[in-house]
Short mmCIF file of C-alpha atoms in Angstrom, two decimals:
data_model
loop_
_atom_site.label_atom_id
_atom_site.label_comp_id
_atom_site.label_asym_id
_atom_site.label_seq_id
_atom_site.Cartn_x
_atom_site.Cartn_y
_atom_site.Cartn_z
CA ALA S 83 24.29 18.95 -1.87
CA PHE S 84 21.93 16.53 -3.57
CA TYR S 85 23.20 13.65 -1.44
CA LYS S 86 20.90 14.91 1.32
CA GLN S 87 18.15 12.64 0.03
CA SER S 88 19.32 9.40 1.62
CA SER S 89 17.20 7.20 3.87
CA ASP S 90 17.75 4.23 6.15
CA ASN S 91 15.50 1.76 7.89
CA LEU S 92 15.57 -1.05 10.43
CA ASN S 93 12.68 -3.53 10.35
CA GLY S 94 12.04 -6.88 11.96
CA TYR S 95 9.23 -9.19 12.96
CA LEU S 96 8.53 -12.47 14.78
CA ASN S 97 5.58 -14.72 14.05
CA GLY S 98 4.31 -18.10 15.13
CA SER S 99 1.28 -20.35 15.18
CA TYR S 100 -0.23 -23.43 16.81
CA ARG S 101 -3.00 -25.54 15.29
CA ASP S 102 -4.86 -28.69 16.17
CA GLU S 103 -8.36 -29.97 15.53
CA LYS S 104 -10.14 -27.63 17.94
CA TYR S 105 -7.70 -24.83 18.68
CA ALA S 106 -5.67 -22.42 16.59
CA ILE S 107 -3.44 -19.53 17.66
CA TYR S 108 -1.57 -17.12 15.39
CA PHE S 109 0.54 -14.09 16.23
CA ILE S 110 2.98 -11.64 14.72
CA ALA S 111 4.97 -8.85 16.36
CA GLY S 112 7.25 -6.42 14.60
CA LEU S 113 8.87 -3.04 14.54
CA ASN S 114 9.65 -0.52 11.82
CA ASN S 115 12.12 2.33 12.02
CA PHE S 116 12.54 4.61 9.02
CA ARG S 117 14.60 7.81 8.74
CA ASN S 118 14.43 10.07 5.72
CA PHE S 119 16.76 13.02 5.18
CA GLU S 120 14.73 15.92 3.87
CA ASN S 121 16.13 18.33 1.29
CA GLY S 122 12.99 20.09 0.05
CA GLY S 123 13.82 19.25 -3.57
CA ILE S 124 16.17 21.06 -5.93
CA THR S 125 15.92 24.85 -6.01
CA ASP S 126 15.42 25.00 -9.80
CA ASP S 127 14.34 22.08 -12.02
CA ARG S 128 16.46 23.45 -14.88
CA PHE S 129 19.60 22.56 -12.94
CA LEU S 130 19.02 18.88 -13.69
CA SER S 131 19.76 19.33 -17.39
CA GLU S 132 22.21 22.23 -17.13
CA MET S 133 24.66 20.90 -14.54
CA ASP S 134 27.28 18.28 -15.31
CA ASP S 135 27.50 17.01 -11.71
CA PRO S 136 24.12 15.57 -10.62
CA GLN S 137 25.54 14.72 -7.19
CA ASN S 138 25.79 18.41 -6.24
CA LEU S 139 22.51 19.93 -7.35
CA PRO S 140 21.48 22.80 -5.04
CA VAL S 141 18.61 21.89 -2.68
CA HIS S 142 16.50 23.84 -0.22
CA MET S 143 17.59 22.11 3.03
CA SER S 144 20.61 20.36 4.46
CA ASN S 145 19.80 19.89 8.17
CA ALA S 146 16.34 18.32 8.28
CA TRP S 147 15.03 14.79 8.56
CA SER S 148 11.87 12.83 9.34
CA ILE S 149 11.75 9.75 11.57
CA TYR S 150 8.93 7.21 11.52
CA ARG S 151 8.71 4.52 14.19
CA SER S 152 6.10 1.87 14.83
CA PHE S 153 5.62 -1.27 16.88
CA TYR S 154 2.76 -3.65 16.19
CA PHE S 155 1.33 -6.87 17.58
CA TRP S 156 -1.49 -8.96 16.15
CA GLY S 157 -2.86 -12.13 17.68
CA ASN S 158 -5.76 -14.39 16.75
CA GLY S 159 -7.26 -17.32 18.63
CA GLN S 160 -9.91 -19.74 17.38
CA TYR S 161 -11.92 -22.46 19.07
CA HIS S 162 -13.82 -24.89 16.83
CA ILE S 163 -17.03 -26.65 17.86
CA GLY S 164 -18.05 -29.62 15.76
CA TYR S 165 -18.32 -33.38 15.47
CA TYR S 166 -16.38 -36.39 14.20
CA ASN S 167 -17.10 -38.23 10.97
CA THR S 168 -16.21 -41.92 10.72
CA ASP S 169 -14.45 -43.09 7.57
CA PRO S 170 -16.78 -45.66 5.88
CA ASN S 171 -13.72 -47.71 4.86
CA ASP S 172 -11.99 -47.53 8.25
CA SER S 173 -14.13 -47.44 11.39
CA GLU S 174 -11.16 -46.38 13.53
CA LYS S 175 -10.36 -43.35 11.37
CA LYS S 176 -12.31 -40.27 12.35
CA THR S 177 -12.22 -36.75 10.95
CA PHE S 178 -13.17 -33.68 12.97
CA ILE S 179 -15.66 -31.40 11.19
CA PRO S 180 -15.71 -27.82 12.61
CA ALA S 181 -19.31 -26.63 12.47
CA MET S 182 -18.85 -23.39 14.40
CA THR S 183 -15.84 -21.24 15.27
CA ILE S 184 -15.51 -18.77 18.11
CA GLY S 185 -12.72 -16.29 17.42
CA TYR S 186 -10.94 -13.48 19.19
CA SER S 187 -8.32 -11.18 17.72
CA ILE S 188 -6.31 -8.35 19.21
CA LYS S 189 -4.20 -5.78 17.45
CA TYR S 190 -1.99 -3.12 19.00
CA GLU S 191 -0.01 -0.53 17.11
CA ASN S 192 2.14 2.32 18.41
CA SER S 193 3.16 4.79 15.68
CA GLN S 194 5.20 7.98 15.93
CA LYS S 195 6.39 10.64 13.49
CA LYS S 196 9.08 13.21 14.23
CA TYR S 197 10.34 16.06 12.11
CA TYR S 198 13.63 17.80 13.00
CA GLU S 199 15.34 20.86 11.59
CA LYS S 200 18.67 21.88 13.09
CA SER S 201 18.45 25.08 11.10
CA ILE S 202 15.36 26.33 9.29
CA ALA S 203 15.69 26.95 5.57
CA LYS S 204 14.96 30.51 4.51
CA ASN S 205 12.02 31.25 2.20
CA PHE S 206 10.82 27.64 2.13
CA TYR S 207 8.10 27.64 4.80
CA GLU S 208 5.53 30.40 5.05
CA HIS S 209 5.19 30.21 8.85
CA ASN S 210 7.45 29.58 11.85
CA TYR S 211 4.95 29.45 14.69
CA TYR S 212 7.24 28.39 17.55
CA SER S 213 10.82 29.03 16.51
CA ASP S 214 12.78 30.73 13.73
CA ALA S 215 15.87 28.65 14.55
CA VAL S 216 14.91 24.96 14.91
CA SER S 217 11.91 22.63 14.49
CA ASN S 218 11.09 19.64 16.67
CA ASP S 219 7.63 18.35 15.78
CA THR S 220 6.09 15.13 17.09
CA VAL S 221 2.79 13.31 16.64
CA ALA S 222 1.89 9.81 17.82
CA ASN S 223 -0.93 7.28 17.73
CA HIS S 224 -1.73 4.31 19.97
CA PHE S 225 -4.36 1.97 18.60
CA LEU S 226 -5.85 -1.12 20.28
CA LYS S 227 -8.43 -3.26 18.45
CA ASN S 228 -10.44 -6.13 19.95
CA VAL S 229 -12.72 -8.29 17.81
CA ILE S 230 -14.84 -11.25 18.92
CA SER S 231 -16.61 -13.31 16.26
CA PHE S 232 -18.96 -16.28 15.86
CA THR S 233 -18.84 -18.19 12.57
CA LEU S 234 -21.11 -20.88 11.17
CA ASN S 235 -18.62 -22.59 8.87
CA GLU S 236 -19.10 -23.33 5.21
CA GLY S 237 -19.51 -26.97 4.22
CA PHE S 238 -19.95 -28.64 7.62
CA GLN S 239 -23.20 -30.08 6.21
CA LYS S 240 -24.37 -30.49 2.61
CA TRP S 241 -26.88 -27.70 3.04
CA ALA S 242 -24.23 -25.30 4.38
CA ILE S 243 -23.20 -24.04 0.96
CA PHE S 244 -21.85 -20.79 2.45
CA GLY S 245 -20.56 -19.55 5.79
CA VAL S 246 -21.93 -16.81 8.04
CA ARG S 247 -19.96 -14.73 10.53
CA ALA S 248 -21.08 -12.13 13.08
CA PHE S 249 -18.63 -9.96 15.00
CA ALA S 250 -18.32 -7.09 17.43
CA GLU S 251 -15.37 -4.72 17.60
CA ILE S 252 -14.16 -2.39 20.34
CA ASP S 253 -11.23 -0.08 19.59
CA MET S 254 -9.26 2.34 21.73
CA ASP S 255 -7.63 5.13 19.76
CA GLN S 256 -5.26 7.62 21.41
CA ASN S 257 -3.63 10.47 19.48
CA MET S 258 -0.89 12.78 20.73
CA ARG S 259 -0.29 16.21 19.19
CA MET S 260 1.53 19.40 20.01
CA ILE S 261 -0.47 22.34 21.37
CA ALA S 262 2.58 24.56 21.92
CA ASP S 263 6.31 24.25 21.56
CA SER S 264 7.30 21.07 23.50
CA THR S 265 3.80 20.85 25.03
CA TYR S 266 1.53 17.95 24.07
CA ALA S 267 -2.13 17.03 24.32
CA TYR S 268 -3.72 13.57 24.25
CA ASN S 269 -7.10 12.60 22.83
CA THR S 270 -8.52 9.15 23.62
CA GLU S 271 -11.66 7.71 22.05
CA ALA S 272 -13.54 4.42 22.18
CA LEU S 273 -14.84 3.15 18.84
CA ILE S 274 -17.56 0.48 18.77
CA ALA S 275 -18.66 -1.45 15.68
CA VAL S 276 -20.75 -4.50 14.83
CA GLY S 277 -20.88 -6.39 11.59
CA GLY S 278 -21.41 -9.58 9.68
CA GLU S 279 -20.17 -11.54 6.71
CA LEU S 280 -21.62 -14.05 4.28
CA PHE S 281 -19.00 -15.97 2.34
CA LYS S 282 -18.19 -18.97 0.15
CA ARG S 283 -14.46 -19.75 -0.19
CA LYS S 284 -14.46 -23.31 -1.53
CA GLY S 285 -14.83 -24.48 -5.12
CA ASN S 286 -14.32 -22.80 -8.48
CA THR S 287 -16.76 -20.02 -7.64
CA THR S 288 -16.27 -17.98 -4.48
CA TYR S 289 -17.86 -14.83 -3.12
CA GLY S 290 -18.20 -12.77 0.00
CA VAL S 291 -20.09 -9.78 1.41
CA ASN S 292 -18.82 -8.04 4.54
CA GLY S 293 -20.59 -5.22 6.35
CA LYS S 294 -19.51 -3.18 9.37
CA VAL S 295 -21.27 -0.29 11.14
CA PHE S 296 -19.53 1.98 13.63
CA LEU S 297 -22.24 2.70 16.19
CA LEU S 298 -19.75 4.89 17.99
CA GLY S 299 -17.14 6.33 15.64
CA ARG S 300 -14.72 9.21 15.88
CA ASP S 301 -16.28 12.13 17.79
CA LYS S 302 -19.29 9.83 18.32
CA ARG S 303 -20.13 9.88 14.60
CA LEU S 304 -21.63 6.99 12.68
CA ALA S 305 -19.75 5.27 9.85
CA PHE S 306 -20.17 2.12 7.79
CA ASP S 307 -18.24 -0.07 5.37
CA VAL S 308 -19.76 -2.65 2.99
CA THR S 309 -17.43 -4.63 0.71
CA GLY S 310 -17.99 -7.56 -1.63
CA ASP S 311 -16.08 -9.80 -4.01
CA PHE S 312 -16.79 -12.51 -6.57
CA ASN S 313 -14.35 -14.95 -8.22
CA SER S 314 -15.01 -17.74 -10.68
CA SER S 315 -12.96 -19.89 -13.05
CA TRP S 316 -13.85 -22.54 -15.60
CA ARG S 317 -12.24 -24.64 -18.31
CA VAL S 318 -12.23 -23.19 -21.82
CA SER S 319 -11.27 -26.43 -23.60
CA SER S 320 -12.23 -29.97 -22.63
CA LYS S 321 -9.01 -31.26 -24.20
CA ASP S 322 -6.61 -28.97 -22.28
CA SER S 323 -7.33 -28.74 -18.55
CA THR S 324 -4.75 -25.94 -18.12
CA LEU S 325 -6.67 -23.61 -20.46
CA ARG S 326 -9.04 -21.83 -18.10
CA MET S 327 -10.81 -18.49 -17.94
CA PHE S 328 -11.44 -16.46 -14.80
CA LEU S 329 -13.78 -13.67 -13.80
CA LYS S 330 -13.21 -11.41 -10.79
CA ALA S 331 -15.23 -8.54 -9.36
CA ASP S 332 -15.14 -6.48 -6.20
CA GLY S 333 -16.64 -3.31 -4.85
CA HIS S 334 -17.47 -1.28 -1.78
CA ILE S 335 -19.65 1.47 -0.34
CA LYS S 336 -18.14 3.38 2.57
CA SER S 337 -18.87 6.28 4.85
CA THR S 338 -15.64 7.04 6.73
CA ASN S 339 -14.88 9.32 9.65
CA PRO S 340 -12.14 11.88 8.92
CA SER S 341 -8.79 10.95 10.43
CA TYR S 342 -7.83 12.76 13.62
CA PHE S 343 -4.77 14.54 12.25
CA THR S 344 -6.59 16.00 9.23
CA GLU S 345 -8.76 17.83 11.75
CA HIS S 346 -6.25 18.67 14.51
CA TYR S 347 -2.58 19.40 13.92
CA TYR S 348 0.03 21.69 15.50
CA SER S 349 3.65 22.08 14.44
CA ASN S 350 6.25 24.74 13.86
CA HIS S 351 5.24 25.33 10.24
CA PHE S 352 1.62 24.13 10.06
CA ILE S 353 -1.36 24.55 12.39
CA TRP S 354 -4.95 23.69 11.55
CA GLU S 355 -8.24 23.00 13.31
CA ASN S 356 -10.98 21.56 11.07
CA GLN S 357 -14.42 20.03 11.42
CA PHE S 358 -14.93 17.74 8.42
CA ASP S 359 -17.92 15.62 7.42
CA ASN S 360 -17.71 11.91 6.70
CA THR S 361 -16.18 11.03 3.35
CA TRP S 362 -18.19 8.81 0.99
CA SER S 363 -16.77 6.30 -1.46
CA ALA S 364 -18.32 3.80 -3.87
CA ARG S 365 -16.28 1.47 -6.08
CA ALA S 366 -16.91 -1.30 -8.62
CA TYR S 367 -14.19 -3.24 -10.46
CA GLY S 368 -14.20 -6.29 -12.72
CA ARG S 369 -11.54 -8.39 -14.43
CA ILE S 370 -11.63 -11.25 -16.94
CA GLY S 371 -8.75 -13.21 -18.38
CA ILE S 372 -7.15 -16.43 -19.60
CA PRO S 373 -3.94 -17.28 -17.69
CA TYR S 374 -2.30 -19.62 -20.22
CA LYS S 375 1.37 -20.61 -20.07
CA TYR S 376 2.19 -19.11 -23.50
CA CYS S 377 -0.14 -16.12 -23.32
CA ASP S 378 -1.33 -14.80 -19.95
CA PHE S 379 -4.02 -12.28 -20.87
CA SER S 380 -6.47 -10.31 -18.74
CA ILE S 381 -8.38 -7.06 -18.95
CA GLY S 382 -10.10 -5.07 -16.23
CA ALA S 383 -12.21 -1.95 -15.80
CA GLY S 384 -13.47 -0.02 -12.82
CA TRP S 385 -15.35 3.00 -11.55
CA GLN S 386 -15.07 4.90 -8.27
CA GLY S 387 -17.07 7.81 -6.93
CA LEU S 388 -15.96 10.12 -4.09
CA LYS S 389 -17.99 12.64 -2.11
CA ASN S 390 -16.69 15.00 0.60
CA TYR S 391 -13.18 14.11 -0.55
CA ILE S 392 -10.40 15.32 1.79
CA TYR S 393 -7.17 16.44 0.13
CA PHE S 394 -4.20 18.74 0.77
CA ASN S 395 -4.52 21.96 -1.19
CA HIS S 396 -1.87 24.15 -2.85
CA GLN S 397 -0.89 25.54 0.55
CA ALA S 398 -0.39 21.96 1.85
CA LEU S 399 -3.39 22.30 4.19
CA PRO S 400 -6.18 19.68 4.46
CA THR S 401 -9.37 20.73 2.70
CA GLN S 402 -12.70 19.03 2.09
CA ASP S 403 -14.49 19.32 -1.24
CA LYS S 404 -18.21 19.38 -0.48
CA GLU S 405 -19.30 20.65 -3.89
CA HIS S 406 -18.23 17.96 -6.36
CA PHE S 407 -18.88 14.29 -6.85
CA ILE S 408 -15.50 13.08 -8.11
CA GLN S 409 -15.51 10.13 -10.50
CA ILE S 410 -12.58 7.95 -11.53
CA ILE S 411 -12.85 5.63 -14.53
CA SER S 412 -10.06 3.15 -15.15
CA ALA S 413 -9.16 0.27 -17.43
CA ASP S 414 -6.09 -1.94 -17.53
CA LEU S 415 -4.63 -4.64 -19.75
CA GLN S 416 -2.12 -7.35 -18.84
CA LEU S 417 -0.43 -9.41 -21.56
CA ASN S 418 2.47 -11.76 -20.76
CA LEU S 419 3.92 -13.70 -23.68
CA SER S 420 6.42 -16.55 -23.46
CA VAL S 421 7.98 -18.82 -26.06
CA TRP S 422 10.61 -21.25 -24.85
CA TRP S 423 13.09 -18.99 -22.99
CA LEU S 424 11.82 -15.68 -24.39
CA HIS S 425 9.42 -13.68 -22.17
CA TRP S 426 7.64 -10.35 -22.61
CA ASP S 427 5.47 -9.04 -19.74
CA ASN S 428 3.28 -5.99 -20.28
CA GLN S 429 0.83 -3.95 -18.21
CA VAL S 430 -1.02 -0.82 -19.35
CA SER S 431 -3.47 1.26 -17.30
CA LEU S 432 -5.78 4.08 -18.35
CA GLN S 433 -7.22 6.47 -15.75
CA TYR S 434 -9.62 9.38 -16.00
CA SER S 435 -10.43 11.78 -13.17
CA SER S 436 -13.50 13.99 -13.53
CA HIS S 437 -11.77 16.70 -11.43
CA PRO S 438 -8.00 16.58 -12.07
CA ASP S 439 -7.63 19.93 -10.30
CA ILE S 440 -8.52 18.09 -7.06
CA LEU S 441 -7.48 14.50 -7.81
CA PRO S 442 -4.81 14.47 -10.56
CA LEU S 443 -3.95 11.16 -12.27
CA PRO S 444 -1.76 10.22 -15.26
CA LEU S 445 -3.88 9.26 -18.26
CA VAL S 446 -1.62 6.33 -19.21
CA SER S 447 0.74 4.24 -17.06
CA ALA S 448 2.68 1.36 -18.59
CA TYR S 449 5.22 -1.29 -17.63
CA SER S 450 7.08 -3.61 -20.00
CA ASN S 451 9.72 -6.23 -19.24
CA PHE S 452 11.50 -8.16 -22.00
CA TYR S 453 13.85 -10.90 -20.78
CA LEU S 454 15.47 -14.25 -21.44
CA LYS S 455 15.06 -16.89 -18.74
CA THR S 456 16.59 -20.35 -18.73
CA LYS S 457 18.43 -22.88 -16.61
CA ILE S 458 22.06 -23.81 -17.05
CA PHE S 459 24.01 -26.52 -15.25
CA LYS S 460 20.56 -27.98 -14.26
CA HIS S 461 20.15 -25.82 -11.12
CA LEU S 462 21.26 -22.29 -12.02
CA THR S 463 18.41 -20.05 -13.23
CA VAL S 464 19.55 -17.08 -15.32
CA GLN S 465 17.35 -14.11 -16.24
CA VAL S 466 18.66 -11.27 -18.44
CA GLY S 467 16.45 -8.42 -19.59
CA VAL S 468 15.40 -4.81 -19.88
CA ASP S 469 12.35 -3.27 -18.21
CA CYS S 470 10.67 0.08 -18.73
CA ARG S 471 8.19 2.17 -16.74
CA TYR S 472 6.32 5.10 -18.27
CA ASN S 473 3.44 7.43 -17.53
CA THR S 474 2.08 10.43 -19.37
CA ALA S 475 2.81 13.87 -17.98
CA TYR S 476 0.44 15.25 -15.32
CA TYR S 477 0.46 17.68 -12.41
CA ALA S 478 1.56 15.18 -9.78
CA ASN S 479 1.14 16.13 -6.14
CA ALA S 480 4.11 17.87 -4.52
CA TYR S 481 5.76 16.64 -1.31
CA MET S 482 5.74 18.65 1.93
CA PRO S 483 8.63 17.58 4.21
CA ALA S 484 7.25 19.06 7.46
CA THR S 485 4.07 16.93 7.38
CA GLY S 486 5.15 14.07 5.11
CA GLN S 487 2.03 14.65 2.98
CA PHE S 488 1.52 15.22 -0.74
CA HIS S 489 -0.41 18.28 -1.86
CA LEU S 490 -1.77 19.87 -5.01
CA GLN S 491 0.37 21.92 -7.40
CA ASN S 492 -0.27 23.17 -10.93
CA THR S 493 3.11 24.49 -12.09
CA THR S 494 5.23 21.41 -12.78
CA LEU S 495 4.40 18.46 -15.03
CA VAL S 496 5.84 15.08 -14.06
CA GLY S 497 6.15 12.12 -16.41
CA ASN S 498 6.62 11.51 -20.13
CA TYR S 499 9.97 9.85 -19.34
CA PRO S 500 10.70 6.12 -19.93
CA LEU S 501 12.64 4.81 -16.93
CA MET S 502 14.63 1.88 -18.35
CA ASN S 503 16.82 -0.62 -16.48
CA ALA S 504 19.06 -3.40 -17.80
CA TYR S 505 19.54 -6.31 -15.40
CA ILE S 506 20.68 -9.87 -14.81
CA ASN S 507 19.34 -12.21 -12.09
CA LEU S 508 20.98 -15.45 -10.94
CA HIS S 509 19.21 -18.00 -8.72
CA LEU S 510 20.92 -21.13 -7.39
CA LYS S 511 18.94 -22.95 -4.69
CA GLN S 512 18.98 -20.58 -1.66
CA PHE S 513 21.35 -18.08 -3.29
CA ARG S 514 20.20 -15.10 -5.38
CA PHE S 515 22.28 -12.38 -7.05
CA PHE S 516 21.34 -9.43 -9.24
CA ALA S 517 23.20 -6.73 -11.16
CA MET S 518 21.48 -3.74 -12.76
CA TYR S 519 22.26 -0.58 -14.65
CA TYR S 520 19.54 1.74 -13.39
CA ASN S 521 18.06 4.55 -15.54
CA PHE S 522 20.19 3.93 -18.61
CA SER S 523 17.57 5.85 -20.61
CA GLN S 524 19.28 8.98 -19.28
CA ALA S 525 21.90 8.41 -22.00
CA PHE S 526 19.49 9.23 -24.84
CA MET S 527 16.56 11.11 -23.22
CA PRO S 528 16.29 14.71 -21.96
CA ALA S 529 16.91 15.03 -18.21
CA THR S 530 13.29 15.16 -17.02
CA TYR S 531 13.31 12.14 -14.72
CA PHE S 532 11.33 13.35 -11.69
CA SER S 533 9.42 11.12 -9.27
CA VAL S 534 7.46 14.08 -7.85
CA PRO S 535 7.90 17.79 -8.55
CA HIS S 536 11.45 19.00 -7.76
CA TYR S 537 12.63 15.53 -6.66
CA PRO S 538 14.64 13.84 -9.45
CA LEU S 539 15.07 10.12 -9.67
CA ASN S 540 18.61 8.82 -9.31
CA PRO S 541 20.78 9.29 -12.41
CA GLY S 542 22.19 6.35 -14.34
CA MET S 543 24.11 4.07 -11.98
CA PHE S 544 25.19 0.46 -11.46
CA LYS S 545 23.55 -1.57 -8.67
CA CYS S 546 24.09 -5.09 -7.38
CA GLY S 547 22.88 -7.21 -4.49
CA LEU S 548 22.57 -10.72 -3.13
CA SER S 549 20.31 -12.80 -0.93
CA TRP S 550 21.23 -16.05 0.81
CA ASN S 551 18.71 -18.06 2.80
CA PHE S 552 20.32 -20.36 5.34
CA TYR S 553 17.73 -23.13 5.29
CA ASP S 554 16.74 -26.04 3.06
#
């Protein structure tokens, strides 16, 4: 039955902070629990258009599910060293100027993935290494990060036109994997990195350059990460201060250690042992625009190069491409028009991959939202509209339930279907309500609405929901 695609989750977090002139403390702690019933997709894509009952499409599995659990904690403490400035108009009024900041942050995350099968589907998996009857796979990761930093703050003197930060990082990374049925192995590594940052975050023009080198990375390998950004805005017209233009740019150069589980993994259906090289990535992206109230326009373009790219092949196994230098060229346009209570928001992206057989991408992706938005009875905001999402057809990666990863396939095209929704939103102070008819384009389009190969989107249906915040 197609209903075996449901999911449920339970998430929560707690955060807090304390700040005064010299001290600052921030923290957040949370947990995430997500369960996804796995069905392996429909057995034949033609069933979507041939069957009258989309709720009972035949699927590969009916007794399998994946469970993801994580707990995380992040804390940051800062101590400011500086001096007091006396107000020239009030000798008793003094302002503390932080010249230097000593910081310490700690992050802990415990993540776990489980995959269960009460009964193993026939002819779906190629291998059953431990059992032909049931699967019970588990992997886990414990990660502890400690960072201490020293910052010379921007603007504490007139000559301090930018800030400088130096930091050292010590991480403990423990991974748990199966080595036999119900037998587990643990791998613990210490990762040591040092780095620095030069930044300017005040004024109409801001920039930053951040560099980090792992002196002791995974399996004692080196790695580095250099990122940068630039942002500037200025007035276009001296008569209208709201008419401004902005320019944004960012980029990076990275050498990254392969993740542990792409090199070592044992489960009932998949086993691999790999020795991969560092992956290399370089990226440059720029954007320019005029965010005006009647016409919010911007255009961007970017380039990214990848070397030693790690991907999951047609057999859903991790593979490293050491032969090609993969290039991705992209451009995007955003145009939001508004006149009185009429609004039309549009985004279009173009993407080109030099090796679509390894890294497939849709050539065109677009989003459009046409709606009416106004206030009635002074406080009630009403929004009524239709939105549409579309991408050109391409060989999207297929989903592998046992590992939760997406892998290459070259038999099924996904896309070339406009997913349209009609909706109404109501907002009254702390109360919000929405009603939507989802995928109403099914009424006049062929039934080709797949999110990934063999996994259809939901058919046309009515949805509603509400949100009520109990605070002023």
